[in-house]
Short mmCIF file of C-alpha atoms in Angstrom, two decimals:
data_model
loop_
_atom_site.label_atom_id
_atom_site.label_comp_id
_atom_site.label_asym_id
_atom_site.label_seq_id
_atom_site.Cartn_x
_atom_site.Cartn_y
_atom_site.Cartn_z
CA GLN A 510 16.28 -33.04 -71.24
CA SER A 511 15.18 -32.42 -74.87
CA VAL A 512 11.90 -33.38 -76.25
CA LEU A 513 13.55 -35.15 -79.17
CA THR A 514 16.01 -38.16 -78.24
CA GLN A 515 19.74 -38.76 -80.04
CA PRO A 516 22.30 -41.06 -79.01
CA PRO A 517 24.59 -39.17 -77.79
CA SER A 518 27.40 -40.44 -79.55
CA ALA A 519 28.04 -42.35 -83.05
CA SER A 520 31.10 -43.44 -85.17
CA GLY A 521 32.30 -45.53 -87.74
CA THR A 522 35.85 -45.66 -89.95
CA PRO A 523 36.10 -44.36 -93.36
CA GLY A 524 33.96 -45.23 -96.20
CA GLN A 525 31.32 -47.21 -93.94
CA ARG A 526 27.69 -46.45 -93.74
CA VAL A 527 26.54 -44.38 -89.91
CA THR A 528 22.41 -43.67 -89.46
CA ILE A 529 21.60 -41.14 -86.45
CA SER A 530 17.91 -41.92 -85.37
CA CYS A 531 15.43 -39.18 -83.89
CA SER A 532 12.84 -39.75 -81.62
CA GLY A 533 9.85 -38.05 -81.28
CA SER A 534 5.88 -38.02 -80.91
CA SER A 535 2.24 -37.21 -82.28
CA SER A 536 2.90 -33.45 -81.81
CA ASN A 537 6.41 -32.40 -83.53
CA ILE A 538 7.84 -34.91 -86.28
CA GLY A 539 4.38 -37.20 -86.19
CA SER A 540 3.33 -33.44 -87.86
CA ASN A 541 5.87 -32.06 -88.87
CA THR A 542 8.80 -32.36 -91.08
CA ALA A 543 11.74 -33.15 -89.51
CA SER A 544 15.39 -31.05 -90.27
CA TRP A 545 18.67 -31.61 -89.81
CA TYR A 546 22.17 -29.68 -88.57
CA GLN A 547 25.71 -30.30 -89.02
CA GLN A 548 27.67 -28.74 -86.76
CA LEU A 549 32.11 -28.78 -87.26
CA PRO A 550 33.76 -27.83 -84.03
CA GLY A 551 33.92 -24.07 -83.24
CA THR A 552 31.65 -23.02 -86.15
CA ALA A 553 27.69 -22.38 -86.57
CA PRO A 554 25.70 -25.04 -87.37
CA LYS A 555 24.50 -25.57 -90.89
CA LEU A 556 21.92 -26.47 -92.72
CA LEU A 557 22.08 -30.83 -94.10
CA ILE A 558 18.43 -32.15 -94.13
CA TYR A 559 15.14 -30.52 -94.73
CA THR A 560 11.74 -31.16 -95.64
CA ASN A 561 12.66 -35.19 -93.89
CA ASN A 562 14.82 -35.70 -97.39
CA GLN A 563 15.86 -32.96 -99.21
CA ARG A 564 19.81 -32.04 -99.54
CA PRO A 565 20.42 -28.02 -100.15
CA SER A 566 22.48 -27.69 -103.11
CA GLY A 567 26.23 -28.14 -101.60
CA VAL A 568 25.35 -30.81 -99.17
CA PRO A 569 27.06 -34.06 -101.28
CA ASP A 570 24.50 -37.05 -102.07
CA ARG A 571 26.18 -39.67 -99.26
CA PHE A 572 24.19 -37.85 -96.83
CA SER A 573 20.09 -38.65 -96.77
CA GLY A 574 17.07 -38.22 -94.27
CA SER A 575 14.26 -40.18 -93.78
CA LYS A 576 10.90 -40.70 -91.66
CA SER A 577 8.67 -42.81 -90.09
CA GLY A 578 5.83 -41.91 -87.97
CA THR A 579 7.37 -40.12 -85.13
CA SER A 580 11.02 -41.19 -85.84
CA ALA A 581 13.31 -39.14 -88.17
CA SER A 582 17.07 -41.08 -89.69
CA LEU A 583 20.34 -39.47 -91.25
CA ALA A 584 22.51 -40.96 -93.01
CA ILE A 585 25.78 -41.13 -94.23
CA SER A 586 27.34 -43.08 -96.23
CA GLY A 587 30.76 -43.24 -97.66
CA LEU A 588 32.34 -41.87 -93.87
CA GLN A 589 35.02 -39.07 -94.59
CA SER A 590 36.90 -37.59 -91.46
CA GLU A 591 35.35 -34.32 -92.38
CA ASP A 592 31.96 -35.71 -91.27
CA GLU A 593 33.80 -35.54 -87.67
CA ALA A 594 30.73 -33.30 -85.69
CA ASP A 595 27.42 -32.65 -84.15
CA TYR A 596 24.20 -33.44 -85.60
CA TYR A 597 20.96 -32.22 -84.32
CA CYS A 598 17.65 -32.47 -85.89
CA ALA A 599 14.45 -30.19 -85.29
CA ALA A 600 10.59 -30.11 -86.01
CA TRP A 601 7.93 -28.01 -85.57
CA ASP A 602 6.03 -28.62 -82.42
CA ASP A 603 2.51 -27.83 -82.52
CA SER A 604 1.92 -28.64 -79.17
CA LEU A 605 4.32 -26.08 -77.65
CA SER A 606 3.47 -23.86 -81.16
CA GLY A 607 7.19 -23.45 -81.61
CA TRP A 608 10.79 -25.68 -82.10
CA VAL A 609 12.03 -28.43 -80.98
CA PHE A 610 15.67 -29.68 -81.22
CA GLY A 611 17.18 -33.76 -80.49
CA GLY A 612 20.45 -33.39 -77.72
CA GLY A 613 22.47 -34.01 -80.29
CA THR A 614 24.57 -37.25 -81.72
CA LYS A 615 28.38 -36.22 -81.67
CA LEU A 616 29.75 -38.95 -84.42
CA THR A 617 33.37 -39.95 -84.27
CA VAL A 618 35.43 -41.39 -87.53
CA LEU A 619 38.19 -43.52 -86.02
CA GLU B 1210 25.01 -14.27 -101.25
CA VAL B 1211 22.01 -14.94 -98.75
CA GLN B 1212 23.98 -14.66 -95.43
CA LEU B 1213 23.12 -13.63 -91.51
CA VAL B 1214 25.53 -11.59 -90.19
CA GLN B 1215 26.07 -11.07 -86.01
CA SER B 1216 27.55 -8.73 -84.35
CA GLY B 1217 30.60 -9.23 -82.28
CA ALA B 1218 31.39 -11.23 -79.04
CA GLU B 1219 30.60 -9.38 -75.40
CA VAL B 1220 31.71 -9.55 -72.24
CA LYS B 1221 29.30 -7.84 -69.54
CA LYS B 1222 28.93 -8.05 -65.65
CA PRO B 1223 25.22 -9.70 -63.86
CA GLY B 1224 22.75 -7.31 -64.12
CA GLU B 1225 23.68 -5.10 -67.12
CA SER B 1226 22.03 -5.12 -69.90
CA LEU B 1227 22.59 -6.14 -73.91
CA LYS B 1228 21.21 -5.72 -77.07
CA ILE B 1229 23.16 -8.30 -80.02
CA SER B 1230 22.30 -7.77 -83.91
CA CYS B 1231 21.79 -10.59 -86.57
CA LYS B 1232 21.72 -8.37 -90.02
CA GLY B 1233 20.67 -10.11 -93.57
CA PHE B 1234 22.28 -9.79 -96.61
CA GLY B 1235 21.49 -10.45 -100.26
CA TYR B 1236 18.16 -10.89 -99.90
CA THR B 1237 14.06 -9.24 -98.96
CA PHE B 1238 15.27 -9.33 -95.06
CA THR B 1239 10.91 -9.27 -95.42
CA TYR B 1240 10.75 -12.57 -96.96
CA TYR B 1241 10.71 -15.44 -93.83
CA TRP B 1242 10.57 -14.65 -90.09
CA ILE B 1243 14.10 -14.76 -88.29
CA GLY B 1244 15.02 -17.48 -84.96
CA TRP B 1245 17.14 -17.47 -82.58
CA VAL B 1246 18.83 -20.47 -80.61
CA ARG B 1247 21.42 -20.22 -77.60
CA GLN B 1248 24.08 -22.54 -77.42
CA MET B 1249 25.54 -23.12 -73.85
CA PRO B 1250 29.13 -24.18 -73.18
CA GLY B 1251 29.17 -27.52 -74.49
CA LYS B 1252 25.41 -28.34 -74.59
CA GLY B 1253 22.79 -28.90 -77.84
CA LEU B 1254 20.87 -26.28 -79.53
CA GLU B 1255 17.94 -24.94 -77.64
CA TRP B 1256 15.11 -22.66 -79.61
CA MET B 1257 14.47 -19.68 -78.29
CA GLY B 1258 12.08 -17.94 -80.39
CA ILE B 1259 11.09 -16.13 -83.55
CA ILE B 1260 9.97 -12.65 -84.93
CA ASN B 1261 8.50 -11.82 -88.27
CA PRO B 1262 9.92 -8.91 -89.70
CA ALA B 1263 7.64 -7.62 -91.95
CA ASP B 1264 5.30 -6.85 -88.98
CA SER B 1265 6.92 -7.94 -85.70
CA ASP B 1266 5.04 -10.28 -84.52
CA THR B 1267 6.61 -12.78 -82.52
CA ARG B 1268 6.47 -16.10 -80.73
CA TYR B 1269 8.60 -17.11 -77.92
CA SER B 1270 9.66 -20.49 -76.13
CA PRO B 1271 8.74 -20.82 -73.07
CA SER B 1272 12.02 -21.27 -71.38
CA PHE B 1273 12.67 -17.58 -72.40
CA GLN B 1274 8.97 -15.45 -72.49
CA GLY B 1275 9.77 -13.00 -70.04
CA GLN B 1276 13.44 -13.33 -70.01
CA VAL B 1277 14.69 -12.07 -73.27
CA THR B 1278 12.93 -9.42 -76.73
CA LEU B 1279 12.86 -10.17 -79.58
CA SER B 1280 12.97 -6.93 -82.01
CA VAL B 1281 13.96 -5.76 -85.79
CA ASP B 1282 13.81 -3.55 -87.92
CA LYS B 1283 13.73 -3.60 -91.34
CA SER B 1284 14.86 -0.78 -92.43
CA ILE B 1285 18.30 -1.51 -92.20
CA SER B 1286 17.94 -5.15 -92.24
CA THR B 1287 18.44 -6.30 -88.19
CA ALA B 1288 16.93 -8.52 -85.83
CA TYR B 1289 17.75 -7.77 -82.15
CA LEU B 1290 17.94 -10.34 -79.18
CA GLN B 1291 18.01 -7.58 -75.87
CA TRP B 1292 18.53 -8.50 -72.12
CA SER B 1293 17.69 -5.94 -69.53
CA GLY B 1294 19.32 -7.95 -66.79
CA LEU B 1295 21.93 -10.29 -67.39
CA LYS B 1296 23.21 -13.43 -65.41
CA ALA B 1297 25.71 -15.56 -65.05
CA SER B 1298 23.65 -18.50 -66.42
CA ASP B 1299 22.74 -16.42 -69.53
CA THR B 1300 27.17 -16.88 -70.77
CA ALA B 1301 26.43 -18.89 -74.09
CA MET B 1302 26.67 -18.72 -77.97
CA TYR B 1303 23.41 -17.30 -79.26
CA TYR B 1304 22.66 -17.68 -83.31
CA CYS B 1305 19.94 -16.16 -85.33
CA ALA B 1306 19.13 -18.50 -88.31
CA GLY B 1307 17.07 -17.58 -90.84
CA HIS B 1308 13.20 -19.92 -90.78
CA GLN B 1309 11.68 -20.84 -94.09
CA TYR B 1310 8.28 -21.88 -94.56
CA SER B 1311 7.04 -23.66 -97.81
CA SER B 1312 4.27 -26.25 -98.06
CA GLY B 1313 3.89 -26.86 -94.65
CA SER B 1314 6.81 -27.18 -93.76
CA ARG B 1315 9.82 -25.35 -91.82
CA TRP B 1316 13.78 -25.62 -91.19
CA PHE B 1317 16.30 -23.05 -90.41
CA ASP B 1318 18.03 -22.23 -93.50
CA PRO B 1319 21.31 -19.44 -93.90
CA TRP B 1320 22.52 -19.14 -89.78
CA GLY B 1321 24.50 -16.36 -88.79
CA GLN B 1322 28.18 -16.68 -87.19
CA GLY B 1323 26.92 -16.24 -83.69
CA THR B 1324 27.68 -14.00 -81.18
CA LEU B 1325 29.46 -15.29 -77.59
CA VAL B 1326 28.05 -13.83 -74.83
CA THR B 1327 29.96 -13.88 -71.57
CA VAL B 1328 28.33 -12.54 -68.29
CA SER B 1329 30.99 -12.91 -65.18
CA SER B 1330 31.41 -9.93 -62.21
#
């Protein structure tokens, strides 16, 4: 059971907008920033969003992040087939003095 | 280009020891901590620990404390993850990642390509 809760799956058709939620608590997302990682099939995770809503250079602006209270969200607009991947949220947890990850959301592009 | 390059896949027997590596290129290795993350077959990401290459200060996840050892050799820009007695349940992909910290915000970037460890008799 992961400390951060994500839906196990999400789906959309090309061009649609999908949102993936990440629910935490006051000791992690509530008091620290969230980051998101994309893991394409058979590859290493890659940073997608950091500091709740910042995109590293090279990440398309179709990807956006937000945070409210103890939850974070990742939105993908203009869905493309190459977005089919697993997505993970993560945050530092002050109570654990360590990192916690969400269980991951498998995004399917129909 | 800033990157972390990990050692190759390993096949070991239960009870054997193992040390895998993660070498930094394109930046000053002591600039940020290195984290390790486990991914068991078909499962999600689990944080194992982080180590500061500058002074070897280490923080372990309670789930991995006493099960693995993190170390670094900053003279060759390399971090290590070590087991002294492998179990079949250690079979997994292991990733190292740069642990960035700025103005109270933390994130992992870049990531190594992963090292697959298979433990089987």
